Protein backbone atom coordinates (compact mmCIF):
# COMPACT_ATOMS: atom_id res chain seq x y z
CA UNK A 1 0.00 0.00 0.00
CA UNK A 2 1.14 3.54 -0.67
CA UNK A 3 2.36 5.65 2.18
CA UNK A 4 0.84 8.91 3.16
CA UNK A 5 2.55 12.02 1.87
CA UNK A 6 3.95 13.88 4.85
CA UNK A 7 2.96 17.53 5.11
CA UNK A 8 5.34 20.27 6.12
CA UNK A 9 5.35 22.20 9.36
CA UNK A 10 3.49 25.06 7.72
CA UNK A 11 0.44 22.86 7.16
CA UNK A 12 1.18 22.21 3.50
CA UNK A 13 2.28 19.00 1.86
CA UNK A 14 4.99 18.46 -0.68
CA UNK A 15 4.81 20.50 -3.86
CA UNK A 16 2.91 23.19 -2.00
CA UNK A 17 -0.29 21.15 -1.58
CA UNK A 18 -2.32 22.36 1.36
CA UNK A 19 -3.05 19.49 3.74
CA UNK A 20 -6.57 18.70 4.83
CA UNK A 21 -7.54 19.74 8.33
CA UNK A 22 -8.76 16.70 10.21
CA UNK A 23 -11.65 16.70 12.67
CA UNK A 24 -10.91 16.46 16.36
CA UNK A 25 -13.99 14.69 17.65
CA UNK A 26 -14.16 14.30 21.43
CA UNK A 27 -17.49 12.83 22.37
CA UNK A 28 -18.95 13.50 25.81
CA UNK A 29 -20.44 10.73 27.92
CA UNK A 30 -23.28 9.52 25.73
CA UNK A 31 -26.81 8.52 26.63
CA UNK A 32 -28.09 5.35 25.00
CA UNK A 33 -30.82 6.12 22.48
CA UNK A 34 -34.10 4.96 23.92
CA UNK A 35 -35.44 3.49 20.72
CA UNK A 36 -38.32 4.43 18.50
CA UNK A 37 -38.10 5.48 14.89
CA UNK A 38 -36.17 8.48 13.69
CA UNK A 39 -38.25 11.59 13.23
CA UNK A 40 -38.04 14.13 10.41
CA UNK A 41 -36.39 17.31 11.71
CA UNK A 42 -35.58 15.49 14.95
CA UNK A 43 -32.94 16.83 17.34
CA UNK A 44 -30.50 14.22 18.66
CA UNK A 45 -27.81 15.45 21.04
CA UNK A 46 -25.23 13.38 22.92
CA UNK A 47 -26.78 10.02 22.04
CA UNK A 48 -25.40 6.59 21.22
CA UNK A 49 -27.20 4.61 18.53
CA UNK A 50 -25.84 1.05 18.78
CA UNK A 51 -26.82 -2.08 16.84
CA UNK A 52 -30.06 -0.53 15.64
CA UNK A 53 -31.99 -1.36 12.48
CA UNK A 54 -32.89 2.05 11.10
CA UNK A 55 -33.75 0.71 7.64
CA UNK A 56 -36.46 2.63 5.81
CA UNK A 57 -36.84 5.23 8.55
CA UNK A 58 -37.19 8.96 7.84
CA UNK A 59 -34.80 11.29 9.62
CA UNK A 60 -34.83 13.95 6.94
CA UNK A 61 -33.69 17.33 8.24
CA UNK A 62 -32.66 15.85 11.60
CA UNK A 63 -29.68 17.14 13.57
CA UNK A 64 -27.19 14.72 15.14
CA UNK A 65 -24.83 16.55 17.49
CA UNK A 66 -22.13 14.78 19.53
CA UNK A 67 -23.58 11.40 18.55
CA UNK A 68 -22.19 7.93 17.88
CA UNK A 69 -23.80 5.56 15.40
CA UNK A 70 -22.28 2.10 15.85
CA UNK A 71 -23.09 -1.02 13.79
CA UNK A 72 -26.40 0.43 12.64
CA UNK A 73 -28.31 -0.70 9.53
CA UNK A 74 -29.18 2.16 7.16
CA UNK A 75 -30.85 0.42 4.21
CA UNK A 76 -32.99 3.02 2.38
CA UNK A 77 -32.83 5.28 5.45
CA UNK A 78 -33.92 8.80 4.50
CA UNK A 79 -31.56 11.42 5.90
CA UNK A 80 -31.95 14.11 3.29
CA UNK A 81 -30.90 17.55 4.61
CA UNK A 82 -29.76 15.92 7.88
CA UNK A 83 -26.83 17.40 9.80
CA UNK A 84 -24.14 15.32 11.46
CA UNK A 85 -21.94 17.50 13.66
CA UNK A 86 -19.03 16.38 15.87
CA UNK A 87 -20.12 12.76 15.51
CA UNK A 88 -18.62 9.31 14.88
CA UNK A 89 -20.07 6.63 12.62
CA UNK A 90 -18.58 3.16 13.13
CA UNK A 91 -19.44 0.05 11.16
CA UNK A 92 -22.63 1.47 9.65
CA UNK A 93 -23.95 -0.48 6.69
CA UNK A 94 -26.72 -0.03 4.20
CA UNK A 95 -27.86 0.13 0.59
CA UNK A 96 -29.55 3.19 -0.88
CA UNK A 97 -29.03 5.43 2.15
CA UNK A 98 -30.23 8.93 1.26
CA UNK A 99 -27.89 11.64 2.54
CA UNK A 100 -28.57 14.04 -0.32
CA UNK A 101 -27.94 17.68 0.59
CA UNK A 102 -26.88 16.59 4.07
CA UNK A 103 -24.13 18.31 6.07
CA UNK A 104 -21.29 16.36 7.68
CA UNK A 105 -18.99 18.57 9.69
CA UNK A 106 -16.28 17.32 12.07
CA UNK A 107 -17.26 13.70 11.46
CA UNK A 108 -15.31 10.45 11.55
CA UNK A 109 -16.60 7.43 9.63
CA UNK A 110 -14.90 4.11 10.34
CA UNK A 111 -15.39 0.82 8.44
CA UNK A 112 -18.61 1.82 6.70
CA UNK A 113 -20.10 -0.66 4.23
CA UNK A 114 -22.44 1.28 1.97
CA UNK A 115 -23.84 0.77 -1.51
CA UNK A 116 -25.47 3.40 -3.69
CA UNK A 117 -25.38 6.04 -0.95
CA UNK A 118 -26.86 9.33 -2.14
CA UNK A 119 -24.68 12.30 -1.20
CA UNK A 120 -25.47 14.59 -4.11
CA UNK A 121 -25.44 18.22 -3.09
CA UNK A 122 -24.04 17.30 0.32
CA UNK A 123 -21.47 19.35 2.23
CA UNK A 124 -18.57 17.49 3.84
CA UNK A 125 -16.19 19.57 5.93
CA UNK A 126 -13.44 18.23 8.19
CA UNK A 127 -14.44 14.62 7.59
CA UNK A 128 -12.33 11.44 7.76
CA UNK A 129 -13.59 8.29 6.05
CA UNK A 130 -11.36 5.47 7.27
CA UNK A 131 -11.61 1.83 6.21
CA UNK A 132 -14.61 0.05 4.78
CA UNK A 133 -16.02 0.01 1.27
CA UNK A 134 -18.46 2.35 -0.46
CA UNK A 135 -19.92 1.19 -3.77
CA UNK A 136 -21.36 3.66 -6.29
CA UNK A 137 -21.50 6.75 -4.03
CA UNK A 138 -23.32 9.65 -5.69
CA UNK A 139 -21.42 12.83 -4.82
CA UNK A 140 -22.60 14.91 -7.74
CA UNK A 141 -22.53 18.65 -7.02
CA UNK A 142 -21.28 17.93 -3.49
CA UNK A 143 -18.79 20.18 -1.71
CA UNK A 144 -15.86 18.51 0.01
CA UNK A 145 -13.46 20.60 2.04
CA UNK A 146 -10.81 19.15 4.36
CA UNK A 147 -11.82 15.55 3.68
CA UNK A 148 -9.55 12.52 4.06
CA UNK A 149 -10.26 9.12 2.53
CA UNK A 150 -7.98 6.65 4.27
CA UNK A 151 -7.64 2.90 3.83
CA UNK A 152 -11.02 2.58 2.15
CA UNK A 153 -12.31 1.34 -1.20
CA UNK A 154 -14.44 3.63 -3.40
CA UNK A 155 -16.07 1.85 -6.33
CA UNK A 156 -17.29 4.07 -9.18
CA UNK A 157 -17.63 7.24 -7.12
CA UNK A 158 -19.48 9.97 -9.03
CA UNK A 159 -17.94 13.38 -8.36
CA UNK A 160 -19.69 15.00 -11.33
CA UNK A 161 -19.84 18.76 -10.83
CA UNK A 162 -18.48 18.45 -7.29
CA UNK A 163 -15.99 20.85 -5.69
CA UNK A 164 -13.09 19.27 -3.83
CA UNK A 165 -10.73 21.42 -1.79
CA UNK A 166 -7.96 20.09 0.44
CA UNK A 167 -8.96 16.45 -0.07
CA UNK A 168 -6.51 13.59 0.52
CA UNK A 169 -6.61 9.97 -0.58
CA UNK A 170 -4.38 7.79 1.59
CA UNK A 171 -3.88 4.05 1.14
CA UNK A 172 -7.28 3.81 -0.53
CA UNK A 173 -8.52 2.42 -3.83
CA UNK A 174 -10.30 4.81 -6.19
CA UNK A 175 -11.91 2.70 -8.91
CA UNK A 176 -13.63 3.98 -12.07
CA UNK A 177 -14.08 7.49 -10.68
CA UNK A 178 -16.19 10.01 -12.59
CA UNK A 179 -14.77 13.55 -12.35
CA UNK A 180 -16.90 15.08 -15.11
CA UNK A 181 -17.25 18.81 -14.45
CA UNK A 182 -15.57 18.55 -11.05
CA UNK A 183 -13.34 21.30 -9.65
CA UNK A 184 -10.26 20.20 -7.71
CA UNK A 185 -8.11 22.42 -5.51
CA UNK A 186 -5.23 21.07 -3.41
CA UNK A 187 -6.38 17.48 -3.93
CA UNK A 188 -3.60 15.01 -3.05
CA UNK A 189 -3.91 11.68 -4.83
CA UNK A 190 -0.30 10.59 -4.38
CA UNK A 191 -1.09 8.30 -1.48
CA UNK A 192 -3.87 6.42 -3.28
CA UNK A 193 -3.08 2.72 -3.54
CA UNK A 194 -5.18 2.51 -6.70
CA UNK A 195 -6.17 5.38 -9.00
CA UNK A 196 -8.56 4.70 -11.87
CA UNK A 197 -10.40 7.60 -13.54
CA UNK A 198 -13.12 6.49 -15.94
CA UNK A 199 -14.37 9.93 -17.00
CA UNK A 200 -13.27 13.52 -16.58
CA UNK A 201 -9.55 12.86 -16.40
CA UNK A 202 -8.99 16.40 -17.71
CA UNK A 203 -10.50 17.70 -14.46
CA UNK A 204 -7.42 16.51 -12.54
CA UNK A 205 -6.07 20.04 -12.90
CA UNK A 206 -5.68 21.19 -9.31
CA UNK A 207 -4.70 17.72 -8.11
CA UNK A 208 -1.26 16.28 -7.43
CA UNK A 209 -0.36 12.75 -8.53
CA UNK A 210 2.82 10.71 -8.39
CA UNK A 211 5.04 9.89 -11.40
CA UNK A 212 3.89 6.25 -11.22
CA UNK A 213 0.26 7.33 -11.28
CA UNK A 214 0.96 9.52 -14.28
CA UNK A 215 2.22 6.47 -16.16
CA UNK A 216 -0.88 4.50 -15.15
CA UNK A 217 -3.13 7.32 -16.39
CA UNK A 218 -1.19 7.83 -19.63
CA UNK A 219 -3.56 5.76 -21.82
CA UNK A 220 -6.60 7.67 -20.52
CA UNK A 221 -4.86 11.01 -20.97
CA UNK A 222 -3.77 10.07 -24.49
CA UNK A 223 -7.31 9.08 -25.37
CA UNK A 224 -8.64 12.34 -23.98
CA UNK A 225 -6.19 14.29 -26.14
CA UNK A 226 -6.86 12.22 -29.24
CA UNK A 227 -3.33 10.79 -29.32
CA UNK A 228 -2.82 7.41 -30.92
CA UNK A 229 -0.12 5.31 -29.30
CA UNK A 230 1.23 2.55 -31.51
CA UNK A 231 4.15 0.22 -30.97
PDB file of C-alpha atoms in Angstrom:
ATOM      1  CA  UNK A   1       0.000   0.000   0.000  1.00  0.00           C
ATOM      2  CA  UNK A   2       1.145   3.540  -0.668  1.00  0.00           C
ATOM      3  CA  UNK A   3       2.364   5.648   2.180  1.00  0.00           C
ATOM      4  CA  UNK A   4       0.843   8.909   3.164  1.00  0.00           C
ATOM      5  CA  UNK A   5       2.546  12.019   1.873  1.00  0.00           C
ATOM      6  CA  UNK A   6       3.945  13.883   4.854  1.00  0.00           C
ATOM      7  CA  UNK A   7       2.963  17.525   5.114  1.00  0.00           C
ATOM      8  CA  UNK A   8       5.337  20.274   6.120  1.00  0.00           C
ATOM      9  CA  UNK A   9       5.348  22.199   9.360  1.00  0.00           C
ATOM     10  CA  UNK A  10       3.494  25.063   7.721  1.00  0.00           C
ATOM     11  CA  UNK A  11       0.439  22.864   7.156  1.00  0.00           C
ATOM     12  CA  UNK A  12       1.178  22.208   3.498  1.00  0.00           C
ATOM     13  CA  UNK A  13       2.276  18.998   1.859  1.00  0.00           C
ATOM     14  CA  UNK A  14       4.989  18.458  -0.683  1.00  0.00           C
ATOM     15  CA  UNK A  15       4.806  20.499  -3.864  1.00  0.00           C
ATOM     16  CA  UNK A  16       2.908  23.192  -2.000  1.00  0.00           C
ATOM     17  CA  UNK A  17      -0.291  21.146  -1.584  1.00  0.00           C
ATOM     18  CA  UNK A  18      -2.316  22.361   1.357  1.00  0.00           C
ATOM     19  CA  UNK A  19      -3.046  19.489   3.739  1.00  0.00           C
ATOM     20  CA  UNK A  20      -6.574  18.700   4.835  1.00  0.00           C
ATOM     21  CA  UNK A  21      -7.543  19.740   8.325  1.00  0.00           C
ATOM     22  CA  UNK A  22      -8.763  16.701  10.214  1.00  0.00           C
ATOM     23  CA  UNK A  23     -11.650  16.701  12.665  1.00  0.00           C
ATOM     24  CA  UNK A  24     -10.914  16.464  16.361  1.00  0.00           C
ATOM     25  CA  UNK A  25     -13.995  14.693  17.647  1.00  0.00           C
ATOM     26  CA  UNK A  26     -14.161  14.300  21.429  1.00  0.00           C
ATOM     27  CA  UNK A  27     -17.491  12.834  22.366  1.00  0.00           C
ATOM     28  CA  UNK A  28     -18.953  13.500  25.808  1.00  0.00           C
ATOM     29  CA  UNK A  29     -20.437  10.728  27.924  1.00  0.00           C
ATOM     30  CA  UNK A  30     -23.277   9.525  25.733  1.00  0.00           C
ATOM     31  CA  UNK A  31     -26.807   8.521  26.634  1.00  0.00           C
ATOM     32  CA  UNK A  32     -28.094   5.350  25.000  1.00  0.00           C
ATOM     33  CA  UNK A  33     -30.816   6.121  22.477  1.00  0.00           C
ATOM     34  CA  UNK A  34     -34.099   4.957  23.919  1.00  0.00           C
ATOM     35  CA  UNK A  35     -35.437   3.488  20.716  1.00  0.00           C
ATOM     36  CA  UNK A  36     -38.322   4.434  18.505  1.00  0.00           C
ATOM     37  CA  UNK A  37     -38.102   5.477  14.889  1.00  0.00           C
ATOM     38  CA  UNK A  38     -36.167   8.476  13.689  1.00  0.00           C
ATOM     39  CA  UNK A  39     -38.255  11.586  13.227  1.00  0.00           C
ATOM     40  CA  UNK A  40     -38.040  14.130  10.407  1.00  0.00           C
ATOM     41  CA  UNK A  41     -36.387  17.311  11.708  1.00  0.00           C
ATOM     42  CA  UNK A  42     -35.583  15.491  14.946  1.00  0.00           C
ATOM     43  CA  UNK A  43     -32.940  16.833  17.338  1.00  0.00           C
ATOM     44  CA  UNK A  44     -30.499  14.224  18.656  1.00  0.00           C
ATOM     45  CA  UNK A  45     -27.811  15.445  21.038  1.00  0.00           C
ATOM     46  CA  UNK A  46     -25.230  13.384  22.922  1.00  0.00           C
ATOM     47  CA  UNK A  47     -26.784  10.019  22.037  1.00  0.00           C
ATOM     48  CA  UNK A  48     -25.402   6.589  21.222  1.00  0.00           C
ATOM     49  CA  UNK A  49     -27.204   4.611  18.528  1.00  0.00           C
ATOM     50  CA  UNK A  50     -25.841   1.054  18.775  1.00  0.00           C
ATOM     51  CA  UNK A  51     -26.819  -2.079  16.835  1.00  0.00           C
ATOM     52  CA  UNK A  52     -30.059  -0.530  15.635  1.00  0.00           C
ATOM     53  CA  UNK A  53     -31.987  -1.364  12.485  1.00  0.00           C
ATOM     54  CA  UNK A  54     -32.891   2.052  11.095  1.00  0.00           C
ATOM     55  CA  UNK A  55     -33.755   0.711   7.636  1.00  0.00           C
ATOM     56  CA  UNK A  56     -36.458   2.631   5.811  1.00  0.00           C
ATOM     57  CA  UNK A  57     -36.844   5.234   8.551  1.00  0.00           C
ATOM     58  CA  UNK A  58     -37.187   8.956   7.842  1.00  0.00           C
ATOM     59  CA  UNK A  59     -34.796  11.286   9.617  1.00  0.00           C
ATOM     60  CA  UNK A  60     -34.834  13.949   6.937  1.00  0.00           C
ATOM     61  CA  UNK A  61     -33.688  17.327   8.242  1.00  0.00           C
ATOM     62  CA  UNK A  62     -32.664  15.854  11.604  1.00  0.00           C
ATOM     63  CA  UNK A  63     -29.679  17.142  13.574  1.00  0.00           C
ATOM     64  CA  UNK A  64     -27.188  14.721  15.141  1.00  0.00           C
ATOM     65  CA  UNK A  65     -24.827  16.553  17.493  1.00  0.00           C
ATOM     66  CA  UNK A  66     -22.125  14.775  19.527  1.00  0.00           C
ATOM     67  CA  UNK A  67     -23.583  11.404  18.554  1.00  0.00           C
ATOM     68  CA  UNK A  68     -22.192   7.932  17.882  1.00  0.00           C
ATOM     69  CA  UNK A  69     -23.805   5.562  15.401  1.00  0.00           C
ATOM     70  CA  UNK A  70     -22.285   2.103  15.846  1.00  0.00           C
ATOM     71  CA  UNK A  71     -23.090  -1.020  13.788  1.00  0.00           C
ATOM     72  CA  UNK A  72     -26.405   0.431  12.638  1.00  0.00           C
ATOM     73  CA  UNK A  73     -28.313  -0.697   9.530  1.00  0.00           C
ATOM     74  CA  UNK A  74     -29.184   2.156   7.163  1.00  0.00           C
ATOM     75  CA  UNK A  75     -30.850   0.420   4.213  1.00  0.00           C
ATOM     76  CA  UNK A  76     -32.989   3.023   2.378  1.00  0.00           C
ATOM     77  CA  UNK A  77     -32.827   5.282   5.449  1.00  0.00           C
ATOM     78  CA  UNK A  78     -33.919   8.797   4.502  1.00  0.00           C
ATOM     79  CA  UNK A  79     -31.558  11.422   5.903  1.00  0.00           C
ATOM     80  CA  UNK A  80     -31.946  14.112   3.292  1.00  0.00           C
ATOM     81  CA  UNK A  81     -30.902  17.549   4.614  1.00  0.00           C
ATOM     82  CA  UNK A  82     -29.756  15.916   7.880  1.00  0.00           C
ATOM     83  CA  UNK A  83     -26.829  17.401   9.797  1.00  0.00           C
ATOM     84  CA  UNK A  84     -24.138  15.320  11.461  1.00  0.00           C
ATOM     85  CA  UNK A  85     -21.938  17.498  13.659  1.00  0.00           C
ATOM     86  CA  UNK A  86     -19.033  16.375  15.870  1.00  0.00           C
ATOM     87  CA  UNK A  87     -20.118  12.761  15.506  1.00  0.00           C
ATOM     88  CA  UNK A  88     -18.619   9.312  14.884  1.00  0.00           C
ATOM     89  CA  UNK A  89     -20.069   6.626  12.622  1.00  0.00           C
ATOM     90  CA  UNK A  90     -18.582   3.161  13.132  1.00  0.00           C
ATOM     91  CA  UNK A  91     -19.442   0.045  11.160  1.00  0.00           C
ATOM     92  CA  UNK A  92     -22.628   1.473   9.651  1.00  0.00           C
ATOM     93  CA  UNK A  93     -23.948  -0.477   6.686  1.00  0.00           C
ATOM     94  CA  UNK A  94     -26.715  -0.028   4.198  1.00  0.00           C
ATOM     95  CA  UNK A  95     -27.865   0.131   0.593  1.00  0.00           C
ATOM     96  CA  UNK A  96     -29.554   3.189  -0.877  1.00  0.00           C
ATOM     97  CA  UNK A  97     -29.028   5.429   2.147  1.00  0.00           C
ATOM     98  CA  UNK A  98     -30.231   8.931   1.261  1.00  0.00           C
ATOM     99  CA  UNK A  99     -27.894  11.640   2.538  1.00  0.00           C
ATOM    100  CA  UNK A 100     -28.569  14.039  -0.317  1.00  0.00           C
ATOM    101  CA  UNK A 101     -27.941  17.677   0.588  1.00  0.00           C
ATOM    102  CA  UNK A 102     -26.877  16.589   4.073  1.00  0.00           C
ATOM    103  CA  UNK A 103     -24.130  18.306   6.068  1.00  0.00           C
ATOM    104  CA  UNK A 104     -21.294  16.356   7.677  1.00  0.00           C
ATOM    105  CA  UNK A 105     -18.988  18.571   9.694  1.00  0.00           C
ATOM    106  CA  UNK A 106     -16.283  17.320  12.071  1.00  0.00           C
ATOM    107  CA  UNK A 107     -17.255  13.701  11.457  1.00  0.00           C
ATOM    108  CA  UNK A 108     -15.313  10.448  11.548  1.00  0.00           C
ATOM    109  CA  UNK A 109     -16.599   7.430   9.627  1.00  0.00           C
ATOM    110  CA  UNK A 110     -14.896   4.105  10.340  1.00  0.00           C
ATOM    111  CA  UNK A 111     -15.391   0.820   8.445  1.00  0.00           C
ATOM    112  CA  UNK A 112     -18.612   1.821   6.697  1.00  0.00           C
ATOM    113  CA  UNK A 113     -20.102  -0.664   4.226  1.00  0.00           C
ATOM    114  CA  UNK A 114     -22.442   1.283   1.968  1.00  0.00           C
ATOM    115  CA  UNK A 115     -23.844   0.772  -1.507  1.00  0.00           C
ATOM    116  CA  UNK A 116     -25.472   3.401  -3.687  1.00  0.00           C
ATOM    117  CA  UNK A 117     -25.385   6.036  -0.951  1.00  0.00           C
ATOM    118  CA  UNK A 118     -26.861   9.332  -2.144  1.00  0.00           C
ATOM    119  CA  UNK A 119     -24.675  12.298  -1.202  1.00  0.00           C
ATOM    120  CA  UNK A 120     -25.474  14.588  -4.108  1.00  0.00           C
ATOM    121  CA  UNK A 121     -25.442  18.223  -3.089  1.00  0.00           C
ATOM    122  CA  UNK A 122     -24.043  17.297   0.324  1.00  0.00           C
ATOM    123  CA  UNK A 123     -21.469  19.348   2.228  1.00  0.00           C
ATOM    124  CA  UNK A 124     -18.569  17.487   3.842  1.00  0.00           C
ATOM    125  CA  UNK A 125     -16.189  19.569   5.933  1.00  0.00           C
ATOM    126  CA  UNK A 126     -13.443  18.228   8.187  1.00  0.00           C
ATOM    127  CA  UNK A 127     -14.435  14.616   7.587  1.00  0.00           C
ATOM    128  CA  UNK A 128     -12.333  11.442   7.760  1.00  0.00           C
ATOM    129  CA  UNK A 129     -13.591   8.286   6.054  1.00  0.00           C
ATOM    130  CA  UNK A 130     -11.365   5.467   7.267  1.00  0.00           C
ATOM    131  CA  UNK A 131     -11.614   1.832   6.207  1.00  0.00           C
ATOM    132  CA  UNK A 132     -14.610   0.055   4.776  1.00  0.00           C
ATOM    133  CA  UNK A 133     -16.022   0.008   1.269  1.00  0.00           C
ATOM    134  CA  UNK A 134     -18.456   2.349  -0.459  1.00  0.00           C
ATOM    135  CA  UNK A 135     -19.916   1.194  -3.766  1.00  0.00           C
ATOM    136  CA  UNK A 136     -21.360   3.664  -6.285  1.00  0.00           C
ATOM    137  CA  UNK A 137     -21.497   6.751  -4.029  1.00  0.00           C
ATOM    138  CA  UNK A 138     -23.323   9.653  -5.688  1.00  0.00           C
ATOM    139  CA  UNK A 139     -21.415  12.827  -4.816  1.00  0.00           C
ATOM    140  CA  UNK A 140     -22.605  14.912  -7.743  1.00  0.00           C
ATOM    141  CA  UNK A 141     -22.528  18.652  -7.022  1.00  0.00           C
ATOM    142  CA  UNK A 142     -21.277  17.931  -3.488  1.00  0.00           C
ATOM    143  CA  UNK A 143     -18.788  20.184  -1.712  1.00  0.00           C
ATOM    144  CA  UNK A 144     -15.863  18.508   0.009  1.00  0.00           C
ATOM    145  CA  UNK A 145     -13.456  20.596   2.036  1.00  0.00           C
ATOM    146  CA  UNK A 146     -10.815  19.151   4.358  1.00  0.00           C
ATOM    147  CA  UNK A 147     -11.818  15.553   3.684  1.00  0.00           C
ATOM    148  CA  UNK A 148      -9.548  12.521   4.064  1.00  0.00           C
ATOM    149  CA  UNK A 149     -10.261   9.115   2.529  1.00  0.00           C
ATOM    150  CA  UNK A 150      -7.976   6.651   4.271  1.00  0.00           C
ATOM    151  CA  UNK A 151      -7.640   2.902   3.832  1.00  0.00           C
ATOM    152  CA  UNK A 152     -11.025   2.577   2.149  1.00  0.00           C
ATOM    153  CA  UNK A 153     -12.312   1.343  -1.203  1.00  0.00           C
ATOM    154  CA  UNK A 154     -14.444   3.631  -3.399  1.00  0.00           C
ATOM    155  CA  UNK A 155     -16.069   1.849  -6.333  1.00  0.00           C
ATOM    156  CA  UNK A 156     -17.287   4.066  -9.183  1.00  0.00           C
ATOM    157  CA  UNK A 157     -17.633   7.243  -7.123  1.00  0.00           C
ATOM    158  CA  UNK A 158     -19.482   9.966  -9.028  1.00  0.00           C
ATOM    159  CA  UNK A 159     -17.935  13.383  -8.363  1.00  0.00           C
ATOM    160  CA  UNK A 160     -19.686  15.001 -11.328  1.00  0.00           C
ATOM    161  CA  UNK A 161     -19.844  18.760 -10.827  1.00  0.00           C
ATOM    162  CA  UNK A 162     -18.475  18.452  -7.288  1.00  0.00           C
ATOM    163  CA  UNK A 163     -15.993  20.853  -5.687  1.00  0.00           C
ATOM    164  CA  UNK A 164     -13.089  19.268  -3.829  1.00  0.00           C
ATOM    165  CA  UNK A 165     -10.731  21.423  -1.790  1.00  0.00           C
ATOM    166  CA  UNK A 166      -7.957  20.088   0.439  1.00  0.00           C
ATOM    167  CA  UNK A 167      -8.963  16.451  -0.072  1.00  0.00           C
ATOM    168  CA  UNK A 168      -6.508  13.594   0.520  1.00  0.00           C
ATOM    169  CA  UNK A 169      -6.613   9.967  -0.581  1.00  0.00           C
ATOM    170  CA  UNK A 170      -4.375   7.791   1.593  1.00  0.00           C
ATOM    171  CA  UNK A 171      -3.885   4.051   1.143  1.00  0.00           C
ATOM    172  CA  UNK A 172      -7.277   3.814  -0.532  1.00  0.00           C
ATOM    173  CA  UNK A 173      -8.516   2.425  -3.829  1.00  0.00           C
ATOM    174  CA  UNK A 174     -10.303   4.808  -6.191  1.00  0.00           C
ATOM    175  CA  UNK A 175     -11.912   2.701  -8.914  1.00  0.00           C
ATOM    176  CA  UNK A 176     -13.629   3.985 -12.071  1.00  0.00           C
ATOM    177  CA  UNK A 177     -14.084   7.490 -10.680  1.00  0.00           C
ATOM    178  CA  UNK A 178     -16.191  10.015 -12.595  1.00  0.00           C
ATOM    179  CA  UNK A 179     -14.771  13.548 -12.352  1.00  0.00           C
ATOM    180  CA  UNK A 180     -16.905  15.078 -15.106  1.00  0.00           C
ATOM    181  CA  UNK A 181     -17.254  18.806 -14.450  1.00  0.00           C
ATOM    182  CA  UNK A 182     -15.568  18.553 -11.047  1.00  0.00           C
ATOM    183  CA  UNK A 183     -13.335  21.304  -9.653  1.00  0.00           C
ATOM    184  CA  UNK A 184     -10.259  20.201  -7.708  1.00  0.00           C
ATOM    185  CA  UNK A 185      -8.114  22.425  -5.509  1.00  0.00           C
ATOM    186  CA  UNK A 186      -5.234  21.067  -3.414  1.00  0.00           C
ATOM    187  CA  UNK A 187      -6.376  17.476  -3.933  1.00  0.00           C
ATOM    188  CA  UNK A 188      -3.601  15.013  -3.052  1.00  0.00           C
ATOM    189  CA  UNK A 189      -3.906  11.685  -4.827  1.00  0.00           C
ATOM    190  CA  UNK A 190      -0.297  10.589  -4.377  1.00  0.00           C
ATOM    191  CA  UNK A 191      -1.089   8.298  -1.476  1.00  0.00           C
ATOM    192  CA  UNK A 192      -3.872   6.421  -3.275  1.00  0.00           C
ATOM    193  CA  UNK A 193      -3.076   2.717  -3.541  1.00  0.00           C
ATOM    194  CA  UNK A 194      -5.180   2.507  -6.704  1.00  0.00           C
ATOM    195  CA  UNK A 195      -6.166   5.380  -9.001  1.00  0.00           C
ATOM    196  CA  UNK A 196      -8.561   4.697 -11.874  1.00  0.00           C
ATOM    197  CA  UNK A 197     -10.397   7.597 -13.536  1.00  0.00           C
ATOM    198  CA  UNK A 198     -13.121   6.493 -15.943  1.00  0.00           C
ATOM    199  CA  UNK A 199     -14.367   9.929 -16.997  1.00  0.00           C
ATOM    200  CA  UNK A 200     -13.266  13.523 -16.584  1.00  0.00           C
ATOM    201  CA  UNK A 201      -9.545  12.865 -16.403  1.00  0.00           C
ATOM    202  CA  UNK A 202      -8.989  16.396 -17.711  1.00  0.00           C
ATOM    203  CA  UNK A 203     -10.499  17.705 -14.455  1.00  0.00           C
ATOM    204  CA  UNK A 204      -7.422  16.511 -12.545  1.00  0.00           C
ATOM    205  CA  UNK A 205      -6.072  20.039 -12.897  1.00  0.00           C
ATOM    206  CA  UNK A 206      -5.683  21.194  -9.312  1.00  0.00           C
ATOM    207  CA  UNK A 207      -4.702  17.715  -8.107  1.00  0.00           C
ATOM    208  CA  UNK A 208      -1.263  16.276  -7.427  1.00  0.00           C
ATOM    209  CA  UNK A 209      -0.365  12.754  -8.526  1.00  0.00           C
ATOM    210  CA  UNK A 210       2.824  10.707  -8.394  1.00  0.00           C
ATOM    211  CA  UNK A 211       5.043   9.890 -11.402  1.00  0.00           C
ATOM    212  CA  UNK A 212       3.894   6.251 -11.224  1.00  0.00           C
ATOM    213  CA  UNK A 213       0.255   7.331 -11.276  1.00  0.00           C
ATOM    214  CA  UNK A 214       0.957   9.518 -14.285  1.00  0.00           C
ATOM    215  CA  UNK A 215       2.215   6.466 -16.155  1.00  0.00           C
ATOM    216  CA  UNK A 216      -0.881   4.503 -15.151  1.00  0.00           C
ATOM    217  CA  UNK A 217      -3.127   7.316 -16.393  1.00  0.00           C
ATOM    218  CA  UNK A 218      -1.187   7.826 -19.633  1.00  0.00           C
ATOM    219  CA  UNK A 219      -3.560   5.763 -21.819  1.00  0.00           C
ATOM    220  CA  UNK A 220      -6.598   7.668 -20.517  1.00  0.00           C
ATOM    221  CA  UNK A 221      -4.859  11.008 -20.966  1.00  0.00           C
ATOM    222  CA  UNK A 222      -3.770  10.073 -24.486  1.00  0.00           C
ATOM    223  CA  UNK A 223      -7.310   9.080 -25.371  1.00  0.00           C
ATOM    224  CA  UNK A 224      -8.644  12.341 -23.985  1.00  0.00           C
ATOM    225  CA  UNK A 225      -6.189  14.292 -26.141  1.00  0.00           C
ATOM    226  CA  UNK A 226      -6.863  12.219 -29.237  1.00  0.00           C
ATOM    227  CA  UNK A 227      -3.333  10.791 -29.320  1.00  0.00           C
ATOM    228  CA  UNK A 228      -2.815   7.406 -30.921  1.00  0.00           C
ATOM    229  CA  UNK A 229      -0.120   5.313 -29.298  1.00  0.00           C
ATOM    230  CA  UNK A 230       1.230   2.554 -31.507  1.00  0.00           C
ATOM    231  CA  UNK A 231       4.151   0.221 -30.971  1.00  0.00           C
TER     232      UNK A 231
END
